[in-house]
Short mmCIF file of C-alpha atoms in Angstrom, two decimals:
data_model
loop_
_atom_site.label_atom_id
_atom_site.label_comp_id
_atom_site.label_asym_id
_atom_site.label_seq_id
_atom_site.Cartn_x
_atom_site.Cartn_y
_atom_site.Cartn_z
CA UNK A 1 -14.53 2.17 -0.74
CA UNK A 2 -14.30 -1.10 1.15
CA UNK A 3 -15.85 -0.91 4.58
CA UNK A 4 -16.04 -3.72 7.05
CA UNK A 5 -19.32 -3.85 8.88
CA UNK A 6 -18.43 -4.93 12.40
CA UNK A 7 -15.50 -7.19 13.15
CA UNK A 8 -15.29 -8.87 9.73
CA UNK A 9 -16.16 -7.66 6.25
CA UNK A 10 -16.58 -9.81 3.15
CA UNK A 11 -16.02 -8.60 -0.40
CA UNK A 12 -16.87 -10.75 -3.46
CA UNK A 13 -13.86 -11.07 -5.74
CA UNK A 14 -14.87 -10.04 -9.24
CA UNK A 15 -12.66 -8.66 -12.01
CA UNK A 16 -13.37 -4.94 -12.41
CA UNK A 17 -12.45 -5.14 -16.06
CA UNK A 18 -14.36 -8.16 -17.40
CA UNK A 19 -16.62 -9.02 -14.41
CA UNK A 20 -15.32 -12.60 -14.34
CA UNK A 21 -15.02 -14.17 -10.90
CA UNK A 22 -11.47 -13.97 -9.58
CA UNK A 23 -9.85 -17.10 -8.33
CA UNK A 24 -8.19 -16.78 -4.92
CA UNK A 25 -6.32 -18.89 -2.43
CA UNK A 26 -5.94 -18.36 1.29
CA UNK A 27 -2.92 -16.04 1.30
CA UNK A 28 -3.50 -14.10 -1.93
CA UNK A 29 -3.25 -10.34 -1.63
CA UNK A 30 -3.33 -9.64 -5.38
CA UNK A 31 -5.94 -11.34 -7.53
CA UNK A 32 -5.22 -12.43 -11.10
CA UNK A 33 -8.05 -12.66 -13.60
CA UNK A 34 -7.61 -15.77 -15.69
CA UNK A 35 -10.03 -14.44 -18.28
CA UNK A 36 -8.61 -11.02 -19.16
CA UNK A 37 -5.16 -11.31 -17.52
CA UNK A 38 -5.47 -8.26 -15.29
CA UNK A 39 -4.40 -8.21 -11.64
CA UNK A 40 -6.21 -6.43 -8.82
CA UNK A 41 -5.24 -5.39 -5.35
CA UNK A 42 -7.81 -4.80 -2.62
CA UNK A 43 -7.07 -1.81 -0.44
CA UNK A 44 -9.03 0.46 1.86
CA UNK A 45 -10.20 2.45 -1.13
CA UNK A 46 -11.34 -0.63 -3.02
CA UNK A 47 -9.80 -2.48 -5.95
CA UNK A 48 -6.86 -0.99 -7.82
CA UNK A 49 -5.15 -2.40 -10.89
CA UNK A 50 -1.66 -3.84 -10.65
CA UNK A 51 0.46 -4.04 -13.80
CA UNK A 52 1.44 -7.63 -14.55
CA UNK A 53 3.63 -8.97 -17.37
CA UNK A 54 4.51 -12.52 -18.30
CA UNK A 55 7.90 -13.82 -19.30
CA UNK A 56 7.92 -15.96 -22.45
CA UNK A 57 8.56 -19.61 -21.73
CA UNK A 58 6.97 -23.03 -21.69
CA UNK A 59 7.71 -24.23 -18.18
CA UNK A 60 4.51 -25.37 -16.47
CA UNK A 61 4.43 -23.31 -13.26
CA UNK A 62 4.52 -19.52 -13.23
CA UNK A 63 5.81 -17.72 -10.18
CA UNK A 64 5.21 -14.01 -9.68
CA UNK A 65 7.99 -11.52 -8.89
CA UNK A 66 7.92 -7.81 -8.19
CA UNK A 67 10.31 -5.83 -10.38
CA UNK A 68 11.62 -2.44 -9.29
CA UNK A 69 14.32 -0.25 -10.74
CA UNK A 70 16.50 0.80 -7.86
CA UNK A 71 19.51 2.76 -6.69
CA UNK A 72 21.72 1.80 -3.76
CA UNK A 73 22.78 4.39 -1.19
CA UNK A 74 25.86 3.65 0.88
CA UNK A 75 28.05 5.94 3.00
CA UNK A 76 30.51 5.90 0.07
CA UNK A 77 27.96 7.15 -2.46
CA UNK A 78 25.04 6.15 -4.65
CA UNK A 79 25.03 3.36 -7.21
CA UNK A 80 22.29 4.07 -9.70
CA UNK A 81 23.51 2.15 -12.74
CA UNK A 82 23.70 -1.55 -13.37
CA UNK A 83 27.45 -1.28 -13.91
CA UNK A 84 28.10 0.42 -10.57
CA UNK A 85 25.73 -1.91 -8.75
CA UNK A 86 27.46 -5.01 -10.11
CA UNK A 87 30.81 -3.53 -9.06
CA UNK A 88 29.43 -3.06 -5.56
CA UNK A 89 28.39 -6.69 -5.44
CA UNK A 90 31.80 -7.83 -6.62
CA UNK A 91 30.21 -9.47 -9.65
CA UNK A 92 32.80 -9.87 -12.39
CA UNK A 93 30.20 -10.37 -15.14
CA UNK A 94 29.96 -7.33 -17.41
CA UNK A 95 26.49 -6.41 -18.66
CA UNK A 96 25.85 -5.59 -22.29
CA UNK A 97 27.04 -2.10 -23.26
CA UNK A 98 23.53 -0.73 -23.76
CA UNK A 99 22.40 -1.82 -20.27
CA UNK A 100 25.41 -0.65 -18.28
CA UNK A 101 24.18 2.90 -17.76
CA UNK A 102 20.59 1.82 -17.00
CA UNK A 103 19.31 1.38 -13.46
CA UNK A 104 19.57 -2.14 -12.02
CA UNK A 105 16.38 -4.13 -11.55
CA UNK A 106 15.39 -5.67 -8.24
CA UNK A 107 13.58 -9.02 -8.31
CA UNK A 108 11.46 -9.71 -5.25
CA UNK A 109 9.50 -12.98 -5.02
CA UNK A 110 5.81 -12.18 -4.63
CA UNK A 111 4.93 -15.78 -3.74
CA UNK A 112 5.33 -17.80 -0.59
CA UNK A 113 7.75 -20.65 -0.94
CA UNK A 114 8.53 -23.52 1.39
CA UNK A 115 10.88 -21.39 3.43
CA UNK A 116 11.59 -17.64 3.60
CA UNK A 117 15.24 -18.51 2.85
CA UNK A 118 14.21 -19.90 -0.52
CA UNK A 119 12.47 -16.61 -1.32
CA UNK A 120 15.60 -14.71 -0.31
CA UNK A 121 17.75 -16.95 -2.48
CA UNK A 122 15.42 -16.56 -5.48
CA UNK A 123 15.49 -12.76 -5.19
CA UNK A 124 19.25 -12.66 -4.66
CA UNK A 125 20.11 -14.84 -7.66
CA UNK A 126 17.81 -13.00 -10.05
CA UNK A 127 18.87 -9.53 -8.84
CA UNK A 128 22.55 -10.46 -9.15
CA UNK A 129 22.02 -11.72 -12.68
CA UNK A 130 19.68 -8.89 -13.67
CA UNK A 131 18.51 -10.78 -16.75
CA UNK A 132 16.84 -9.00 -19.63
CA UNK A 133 13.41 -10.58 -19.87
CA UNK A 134 11.39 -11.14 -23.02
CA UNK A 135 7.68 -10.95 -22.31
CA UNK A 136 4.68 -12.47 -24.02
CA UNK A 137 1.17 -11.13 -24.56
CA UNK A 138 -0.38 -14.52 -23.83
CA UNK A 139 -2.27 -14.62 -20.54
CA UNK A 140 -1.30 -17.72 -18.57
CA UNK A 141 -4.17 -19.79 -17.21
CA UNK A 142 -2.68 -20.12 -13.81
CA UNK A 143 -0.01 -18.47 -11.71
CA UNK A 144 1.19 -19.19 -8.19
CA UNK A 145 -0.64 -17.18 -5.49
CA UNK A 146 0.60 -13.60 -5.14
CA UNK A 147 1.08 -13.18 -1.42
CA UNK A 148 3.33 -10.11 -1.17
CA UNK A 149 2.11 -6.61 -1.93
CA UNK A 150 4.40 -3.89 -3.28
CA UNK A 151 4.92 -2.24 0.14
CA UNK A 152 6.20 -5.47 1.69
CA UNK A 153 8.16 -6.25 -1.47
CA UNK A 154 10.13 -2.99 -1.12
CA UNK A 155 10.95 -3.85 2.51
CA UNK A 156 12.08 -7.32 1.52
CA UNK A 157 13.91 -5.88 -1.48
CA UNK A 158 16.36 -3.98 0.69
CA UNK A 159 17.41 -7.21 2.30
CA UNK A 160 17.72 -8.93 -1.06
CA UNK A 161 20.06 -6.22 -2.35
CA UNK A 162 22.07 -6.36 0.85
CA UNK A 163 22.45 -10.11 0.52
CA UNK A 164 24.00 -9.64 -2.94
CA UNK A 165 26.95 -7.64 -1.57
CA UNK A 166 30.35 -9.19 -0.93
CA UNK A 167 31.26 -10.50 2.52
CA UNK A 168 33.88 -7.79 2.97
CA UNK A 169 31.22 -5.14 2.58
CA UNK A 170 28.60 -6.76 4.77
CA UNK A 171 31.11 -7.08 7.61
CA UNK A 172 31.53 -3.32 7.54
CA UNK A 173 29.07 -2.05 10.11
CA UNK A 174 29.34 1.54 8.91
CA UNK A 175 28.24 0.45 5.45
CA UNK A 176 25.35 -1.56 6.85
CA UNK A 177 24.09 1.30 8.98
CA UNK A 178 24.20 3.74 6.08
CA UNK A 179 22.75 1.29 3.56
CA UNK A 180 19.41 1.90 1.89
CA UNK A 181 17.81 1.46 -1.48
CA UNK A 182 15.52 3.75 -3.41
CA UNK A 183 13.01 1.98 -5.60
CA UNK A 184 10.97 3.25 -8.52
CA UNK A 185 7.49 2.15 -9.52
CA UNK A 186 7.10 -1.59 -9.45
CA UNK A 187 5.21 -4.10 -11.49
CA UNK A 188 4.68 -7.83 -11.41
CA UNK A 189 6.15 -10.34 -13.79
CA UNK A 190 5.47 -14.06 -13.88
CA UNK A 191 8.44 -16.30 -14.62
CA UNK A 192 7.86 -19.87 -15.79
CA UNK A 193 9.62 -22.58 -13.80
CA UNK A 194 9.62 -26.33 -13.78
CA UNK A 195 9.48 -28.05 -10.43
CA UNK A 196 11.53 -31.07 -9.40
CA UNK A 197 11.85 -32.42 -5.87
CA UNK A 198 10.81 -29.14 -4.30
CA UNK A 199 13.27 -27.08 -6.35
CA UNK A 200 12.48 -24.61 -9.11
CA UNK A 201 14.32 -24.64 -12.44
CA UNK A 202 14.34 -21.97 -15.13
CA UNK A 203 16.03 -23.33 -18.22
CA UNK A 204 16.60 -20.15 -20.26
CA UNK A 205 18.20 -18.39 -17.27
CA UNK A 206 20.04 -21.54 -16.19
CA UNK A 207 18.62 -20.92 -12.75
CA UNK A 208 17.95 -23.29 -9.89
CA UNK A 209 16.25 -22.11 -6.72
CA UNK B 1 -2.56 -19.60 11.45
CA UNK B 2 -5.13 -22.04 12.83
CA UNK B 3 -6.26 -25.26 11.19
CA UNK B 4 -9.74 -25.04 12.65
CA UNK B 5 -12.35 -23.06 10.78
CA UNK B 6 -13.75 -20.06 12.55
CA UNK B 7 -17.47 -19.68 12.87
CA UNK B 8 -19.48 -18.81 9.87
CA UNK B 9 -20.49 -15.47 8.46
CA UNK B 10 -22.78 -15.01 5.49
CA UNK B 11 -21.80 -14.90 1.84
CA UNK B 12 -22.87 -11.55 0.34
CA UNK B 13 -23.76 -13.30 -2.95
CA UNK B 14 -26.04 -16.13 -1.79
CA UNK B 15 -26.52 -15.46 1.93
CA UNK B 16 -25.25 -18.89 2.97
CA UNK B 17 -22.96 -19.16 5.97
CA UNK B 18 -19.37 -20.12 5.21
CA UNK B 19 -16.29 -20.96 7.24
CA UNK B 20 -12.84 -19.47 7.09
CA UNK B 21 -9.63 -19.53 9.11
CA UNK B 22 -8.29 -16.83 11.37
CA UNK B 23 -5.56 -14.99 9.48
CA UNK B 24 -7.05 -15.87 6.09
CA UNK B 25 -7.29 -13.10 3.58
CA UNK B 26 -9.65 -15.07 1.38
CA UNK B 27 -12.28 -17.75 1.50
CA UNK B 28 -14.65 -19.53 -0.80
CA UNK B 29 -18.39 -19.82 -0.25
CA UNK B 30 -19.16 -23.52 -0.01
CA UNK B 31 -22.67 -22.96 -1.41
CA UNK B 32 -22.19 -20.76 -4.48
CA UNK B 33 -18.41 -21.06 -4.88
CA UNK B 34 -17.82 -17.30 -4.93
CA UNK B 35 -14.31 -16.23 -4.02
CA UNK B 36 -14.42 -13.76 -1.17
CA UNK B 37 -11.90 -11.41 0.37
CA UNK B 38 -12.04 -11.17 4.16
CA UNK B 39 -11.45 -7.72 5.57
CA UNK B 40 -11.59 -6.38 9.10
CA UNK B 41 -11.48 -2.94 10.67
CA UNK B 42 -8.09 -1.59 9.51
CA UNK B 43 -7.48 -5.04 8.05
CA UNK B 44 -7.73 -6.74 11.43
CA UNK B 45 -10.21 -9.51 12.07
CA UNK B 46 -11.76 -9.90 15.52
CA UNK B 47 -12.50 -13.32 16.91
CA UNK B 48 -13.30 -15.01 20.18
CA UNK B 49 -12.81 -18.44 21.66
CA UNK B 50 -15.94 -20.10 22.99
CA UNK B 51 -15.81 -20.89 26.75
CA UNK B 52 -15.89 -24.60 27.57
CA UNK B 53 -16.12 -24.25 31.34
CA UNK B 54 -19.24 -22.92 33.03
CA UNK B 55 -19.45 -21.13 36.38
CA UNK B 56 -20.12 -24.29 38.41
CA UNK B 57 -17.22 -26.13 36.79
CA UNK B 58 -14.94 -23.16 37.48
CA UNK B 59 -15.99 -23.20 41.14
CA UNK B 60 -15.46 -26.94 41.46
CA UNK B 61 -12.00 -26.43 39.94
CA UNK B 62 -11.19 -24.08 42.81
CA UNK B 63 -12.37 -26.63 45.38
CA UNK B 64 -10.33 -29.35 43.69
CA UNK B 65 -7.24 -27.16 43.58
CA UNK B 66 -7.65 -26.30 47.24
CA UNK B 67 -7.90 -29.98 48.07
CA UNK B 68 -4.72 -30.75 46.13
CA UNK B 69 -2.70 -27.82 47.41
CA UNK B 70 -1.69 -27.23 50.97
CA UNK B 71 -4.69 -25.04 51.65
CA UNK B 72 -7.12 -25.31 54.53
CA UNK B 73 -8.91 -28.53 53.59
CA UNK B 74 -11.49 -28.20 56.35
CA UNK B 75 -12.94 -25.15 54.67
CA UNK B 76 -13.23 -26.58 51.18
CA UNK B 77 -16.77 -27.80 51.70
CA UNK B 78 -17.83 -24.56 53.36
CA UNK B 79 -16.39 -22.22 50.77
CA UNK B 80 -18.86 -19.46 50.01
CA UNK B 81 -18.55 -18.06 46.49
CA UNK B 82 -19.56 -14.42 46.31
CA UNK B 83 -19.54 -13.75 42.60
CA UNK B 84 -18.34 -15.14 39.32
CA UNK B 85 -17.85 -13.17 36.16
CA UNK B 86 -16.89 -14.36 32.70
CA UNK B 87 -14.34 -11.99 31.16
CA UNK B 88 -13.23 -11.99 27.54
CA UNK B 89 -9.59 -10.91 27.48
CA UNK B 90 -8.18 -9.41 24.28
CA UNK B 91 -4.99 -10.83 22.76
CA UNK B 92 -3.18 -9.80 19.62
CA UNK B 93 -2.17 -12.53 17.22
CA UNK B 94 0.42 -11.78 14.56
CA UNK B 95 1.71 -14.00 11.77
CA UNK B 96 4.45 -12.64 9.52
CA UNK B 97 7.83 -13.20 7.92
CA UNK B 98 10.66 -11.47 9.75
CA UNK B 99 13.39 -10.49 7.33
CA UNK B 100 16.52 -8.45 7.82
CA UNK B 101 20.10 -8.75 8.89
CA UNK B 102 22.23 -9.12 11.99
CA UNK B 103 25.80 -8.03 12.42
CA UNK B 104 27.51 -9.50 15.44
CA UNK B 105 30.91 -9.20 16.98
CA UNK B 106 31.89 -12.14 19.12
CA UNK B 107 34.91 -12.90 21.19
CA UNK B 108 36.78 -16.05 20.30
CA UNK B 109 38.92 -18.42 22.28
CA UNK B 110 42.10 -19.99 20.92
CA UNK B 111 44.08 -22.86 22.41
CA UNK B 112 47.77 -22.23 22.94
CA UNK B 113 50.21 -25.04 23.52
CA UNK B 114 53.44 -24.60 25.37
CA UNK B 115 56.07 -26.73 27.13
CA UNK B 116 57.01 -25.96 30.75
CA UNK B 117 60.41 -26.20 32.43
CA UNK B 118 59.83 -29.91 33.17
CA UNK B 119 59.13 -30.66 29.55
CA UNK B 120 55.39 -31.09 30.17
CA UNK B 121 53.02 -29.92 27.46
CA UNK B 122 50.61 -27.23 28.65
CA UNK B 123 47.43 -26.32 26.78
CA UNK B 124 45.69 -23.12 27.76
CA UNK B 125 42.82 -21.18 26.33
CA UNK B 126 43.34 -17.48 25.66
CA UNK B 127 41.15 -14.83 24.12
CA UNK B 128 41.54 -14.66 20.36
CA UNK B 129 40.72 -11.92 17.87
CA UNK B 130 37.11 -10.74 17.78
CA UNK B 131 35.05 -12.35 15.06
CA UNK B 132 32.58 -10.33 13.01
CA UNK B 133 29.68 -12.01 11.34
CA UNK B 134 26.92 -10.85 9.01
CA UNK B 135 23.78 -12.88 8.64
CA UNK B 136 20.84 -12.23 6.34
CA UNK B 137 17.83 -13.69 8.10
CA UNK B 138 14.35 -14.58 6.99
CA UNK B 139 12.05 -16.65 9.13
CA UNK B 140 8.38 -17.16 9.81
CA UNK B 141 7.12 -15.88 13.11
CA UNK B 142 3.95 -16.13 15.15
CA UNK B 143 3.43 -13.86 18.05
CA UNK B 144 0.72 -13.47 20.64
CA UNK B 145 0.52 -10.72 23.23
CA UNK B 146 -2.09 -9.34 25.64
CA UNK B 147 -3.81 -6.32 24.13
CA UNK B 148 -3.94 -4.61 27.53
CA UNK B 149 -2.60 -5.11 31.05
CA UNK B 150 -3.88 -8.53 32.07
CA UNK B 151 -1.56 -9.15 35.02
CA UNK B 152 -4.63 -9.34 37.27
CA UNK B 153 -5.81 -12.44 35.38
CA UNK B 154 -2.51 -14.31 35.25
CA UNK B 155 -2.71 -15.13 31.54
CA UNK B 156 0.23 -13.98 29.43
CA UNK B 157 -0.33 -15.47 25.99
CA UNK B 158 -2.62 -17.68 23.95
CA UNK B 159 -0.36 -18.55 21.00
CA UNK B 160 -0.94 -22.28 21.38
CA UNK B 161 -4.62 -21.99 22.21
CA UNK B 162 -5.37 -19.73 19.25
CA UNK B 163 -3.64 -22.13 16.88
CA UNK B 164 -5.54 -25.24 17.98
CA UNK B 165 -8.93 -24.02 19.17
CA UNK B 166 -11.75 -23.08 16.82
CA UNK B 167 -12.26 -19.34 16.63
CA UNK B 168 -15.54 -17.56 16.18
CA UNK B 169 -16.18 -14.25 14.54
CA UNK B 170 -16.63 -11.58 17.18
CA UNK B 171 -20.18 -11.01 18.32
CA UNK B 172 -20.10 -7.93 20.52
CA UNK B 173 -23.77 -7.94 21.53
CA UNK B 174 -23.89 -11.65 22.31
CA UNK B 175 -20.68 -11.67 24.33
CA UNK B 176 -21.60 -8.51 26.26
CA UNK B 177 -24.66 -10.33 27.56
CA UNK B 178 -22.60 -13.32 28.65
CA UNK B 179 -19.81 -11.46 30.37
CA UNK B 180 -17.45 -8.54 30.40
CA UNK B 181 -15.75 -7.72 27.14
CA UNK B 182 -12.43 -6.06 27.83
CA UNK B 183 -11.29 -3.56 25.22
CA UNK B 184 -7.82 -3.64 23.73
CA UNK B 185 -5.53 -0.79 24.71
CA UNK B 186 -2.32 -1.73 22.93
CA UNK B 187 -2.05 -0.49 19.34
CA UNK B 188 -0.88 -2.24 16.19
CA UNK B 189 2.49 -0.46 16.10
CA UNK B 190 3.27 -1.46 19.68
CA UNK B 191 2.50 -5.12 18.94
CA UNK B 192 4.65 -5.07 15.81
CA UNK B 193 7.43 -3.48 17.86
CA UNK B 194 7.17 -6.20 20.50
CA UNK B 195 7.18 -8.92 17.84
CA UNK B 196 10.28 -7.39 16.24
CA UNK B 197 12.00 -7.21 19.63
CA UNK B 198 11.25 -10.89 20.18
CA UNK B 199 12.60 -11.71 16.73
CA UNK B 200 15.80 -9.76 17.47
CA UNK B 201 16.37 -11.75 20.63
CA UNK B 202 16.65 -14.91 18.56
CA UNK B 203 19.97 -13.79 17.13
CA UNK B 204 21.82 -13.28 20.41
CA UNK B 205 24.30 -16.00 21.17
CA UNK B 206 27.11 -16.80 23.54
CA UNK B 207 30.13 -14.54 23.75
CA UNK B 208 28.39 -11.78 21.79
CA UNK B 209 30.14 -8.47 22.42
CA UNK B 210 28.07 -6.32 20.16
CA UNK B 211 25.07 -6.84 17.96
CA UNK B 212 23.43 -4.57 15.43
CA UNK B 213 20.63 -5.40 13.10
CA UNK B 214 17.61 -4.39 11.16
CA UNK B 215 14.45 -6.43 10.89
CA UNK B 216 11.17 -5.89 9.09
CA UNK B 217 7.94 -7.79 9.27
CA UNK B 218 6.53 -8.52 5.87
CA UNK B 219 3.24 -10.05 4.85
CA UNK B 220 1.97 -9.62 8.39
CA UNK B 221 -1.55 -10.67 9.26
CA UNK B 222 -2.99 -9.56 12.56
CA UNK B 223 -6.07 -10.49 14.51
CA UNK B 224 -7.60 -9.66 17.86
CA UNK B 225 -8.77 -12.72 19.76
CA UNK B 226 -10.89 -12.55 22.91
CA UNK B 227 -10.18 -15.38 25.34
CA UNK B 228 -12.60 -16.43 28.12
CA UNK B 229 -11.49 -16.36 31.77
CA UNK B 230 -13.63 -16.76 34.89
CA UNK B 231 -13.03 -14.15 37.56
CA UNK B 232 -14.21 -15.61 40.89
CA UNK B 233 -14.39 -14.32 44.44
CA UNK B 234 -14.97 -16.51 47.49
CA UNK B 235 -15.09 -15.97 51.20
CA UNK B 236 -13.13 -18.21 53.54
CA UNK B 237 -13.27 -17.43 57.27
CA UNK B 238 -13.48 -13.65 57.42
CA UNK B 239 -11.41 -12.96 54.33
CA UNK B 240 -12.30 -12.52 50.67
CA UNK B 241 -10.18 -14.43 48.17
CA UNK B 242 -9.88 -13.74 44.49
CA UNK B 243 -9.04 -16.30 41.81
CA UNK B 244 -9.15 -16.58 38.03
CA UNK B 245 -9.85 -19.75 36.07
CA UNK B 246 -9.15 -20.45 32.41
CA UNK B 247 -12.54 -20.52 30.66
CA UNK B 248 -11.39 -23.12 28.12
CA UNK B 249 -9.47 -25.77 30.04
CA UNK B 250 -10.55 -24.93 33.62
CA UNK B 251 -7.00 -24.40 34.87
CA UNK B 252 -6.67 -22.01 37.83
CA UNK B 253 -4.61 -19.06 36.58
CA UNK B 254 -4.08 -16.72 39.48
CA UNK B 255 -5.28 -16.44 43.02
CA UNK B 256 -4.52 -16.79 46.69
CA UNK B 257 -5.93 -19.62 48.76
CA UNK B 258 -6.55 -19.60 52.51
CA UNK B 259 -3.75 -20.64 54.82
CA UNK B 260 -4.05 -23.63 57.20
CA UNK B 261 -4.69 -23.04 60.92
CA UNK B 262 -3.96 -25.48 63.74
CA UNK B 263 -4.08 -25.62 67.56
CA UNK B 264 -0.69 -26.49 69.03
CA UNK B 265 -0.86 -27.54 72.66
CA UNK B 266 1.55 -30.47 72.79
CA UNK B 267 4.85 -28.63 72.34
CA UNK B 268 4.33 -25.93 75.03
CA UNK B 269 2.89 -28.45 77.51
CA UNK B 270 5.71 -30.96 77.00
CA UNK B 271 8.33 -28.21 77.36
CA UNK B 272 6.86 -26.82 80.58
CA UNK B 273 6.33 -30.30 82.05
CA UNK B 274 9.88 -31.36 81.22
CA UNK B 275 11.40 -28.22 82.76
CA UNK B 276 9.32 -28.53 85.93
CA UNK B 277 10.17 -32.22 86.24
CA UNK B 278 13.88 -31.52 85.71
CA UNK B 279 14.00 -28.78 88.35
CA UNK B 280 12.11 -31.05 90.74
CA UNK B 281 14.94 -33.60 90.39
CA UNK B 282 17.60 -31.07 91.25
CA UNK B 283 19.14 -27.76 90.27
CA UNK B 284 21.75 -29.33 87.99
CA UNK B 285 19.11 -31.36 86.13
CA UNK B 286 16.91 -28.23 85.78
CA UNK B 287 19.80 -26.16 84.40
CA UNK B 288 20.70 -28.99 82.01
CA UNK B 289 17.09 -29.20 80.81
CA UNK B 290 16.96 -25.41 80.31
CA UNK B 291 20.27 -25.55 78.40
CA UNK B 292 18.92 -28.35 76.22
CA UNK B 293 15.79 -26.29 75.49
CA UNK B 294 17.94 -23.25 74.61
CA UNK B 295 20.10 -25.37 72.33
CA UNK B 296 16.98 -26.66 70.58
CA UNK B 297 15.76 -23.10 69.98
CA UNK B 298 19.22 -22.04 68.80
CA UNK B 299 19.37 -24.91 66.34
CA UNK B 300 15.87 -24.21 65.05
CA UNK B 301 16.68 -20.61 64.14
CA UNK B 302 16.87 -18.05 66.88
CA UNK B 303 17.37 -17.88 70.64
CA UNK B 304 15.61 -14.82 71.98
CA UNK B 305 12.92 -13.88 74.46
CA UNK B 306 10.22 -13.38 71.77
CA UNK B 307 11.15 -16.78 70.33
CA UNK B 308 10.84 -18.42 73.76
CA UNK B 309 7.51 -16.66 74.38
CA UNK B 310 6.25 -17.72 70.95
CA UNK B 311 7.20 -21.34 71.64
CA UNK B 312 5.51 -21.40 75.01
CA UNK B 313 2.42 -19.20 74.48
CA UNK B 314 1.52 -19.28 70.76
CA UNK B 315 -1.23 -21.87 70.77
CA UNK B 316 -2.50 -21.30 67.22
CA UNK B 317 -0.24 -22.06 64.23
CA UNK B 318 -0.90 -20.54 60.79
CA UNK B 319 0.50 -21.99 57.56
CA UNK B 320 1.41 -20.07 54.45
CA UNK B 321 -1.18 -18.90 51.95
CA UNK B 322 -1.11 -20.75 48.66
CA UNK B 323 -0.60 -18.44 45.68
CA UNK B 324 -1.00 -19.22 42.00
CA UNK B 325 0.32 -17.26 39.05
#
């Protein structure tokens, strides 16, 4: 149990798995252990583990994203499969047959970028593409600070999904007012990017943010 | 939030004091290098801003303000201060990302061209079809709000001050001995609601007929900051006056200053003398002088018996009180 004595409390950041000191920056809300690769969140009840995976890739900078399976509720019905979600967004790309009936995956940036709009764009592009991600067991030495916890990520996620819909749908006020998403359990994934002139590039996804 | 480090608290590993910023979740001990998470009661840190103006400086500020304003300058040197109390006023500080959407319906104007009977081209603007717009928004916001009713003190926000002045970690015992520590009344949810309302107001534009929207605050970091204000009372003539002074920059915030008083003998005496002299010349001259006097009163506002009596018999004139805030 974390208790603050008086107006400010101070808790040493140590990995609860390997006892290594955890590196932190000013805005971090989830702490990644560079030694054992585990991630920890500090709440009122103390430290709790957060599941974190790493996408395979050689780009130098790793940015964390929250991943949630989700279903979209609209006044017209519920879209709980990737196929129906992509139809809702007006995306003409057809997913592979084995993924069509699976729930879509929401990508929410867990880092703070230069502008909130860049975070929105990153989440929108990845959620629209819903890429299948190959992970690696190698623990990266360094990842960008994780500044968004899963509660905030779910709030932000609703907006990301909404921003993926077609203009015709978002101009429909009735749809907007009845719009919501239901998310499953989330976990973190780090995606490697290369940085050029303030923009992020992911070669295997052909993605520029 | 602020670029200035707040005052030090001790590292639990090595006991050395270390600095951190208001709104920071984490810090690093400069002595042993341990990474530390900063927590507050319910995740909220409490800070205060150190006063830079003492009681005498606050009082001299009042005298200076009185001298500059249209107050009663003769009483400045004889002002008698009754009491002075340093108050620490609580303000909420919130830093977050506002994200959500706005749907707006706006009226549009279209230009129609026509040709009249004389062959002249006429351009007129008429109302066009309503335009609907959806906007996904995400922006950073900083919000500061009094944590209780502070209308009495005349201070409404400290957003700028809290971002440029060094903050110190709250010391309840120390501050209680120096002045009055005012407790916050407003809760976290109310402040978040106010911040969201302010964020919603950003989207309103011209010609908006209807607006709907949904906003959330994500990654919000909140702090309670106590700001110093001097609460002074002084006696001038037979009246007590109350004034508040900013405890950091010495600016008078709210108060009422004594009005000016003056003896006016010239106007009644000149009027009476002129009328008497005119009547002594003759009836026509007297009536003309009386008519001229009436016309003067009429032009200056009102011609009535009380107005005439006031002009002739009110020998003391009183200016307006000077109010601040």
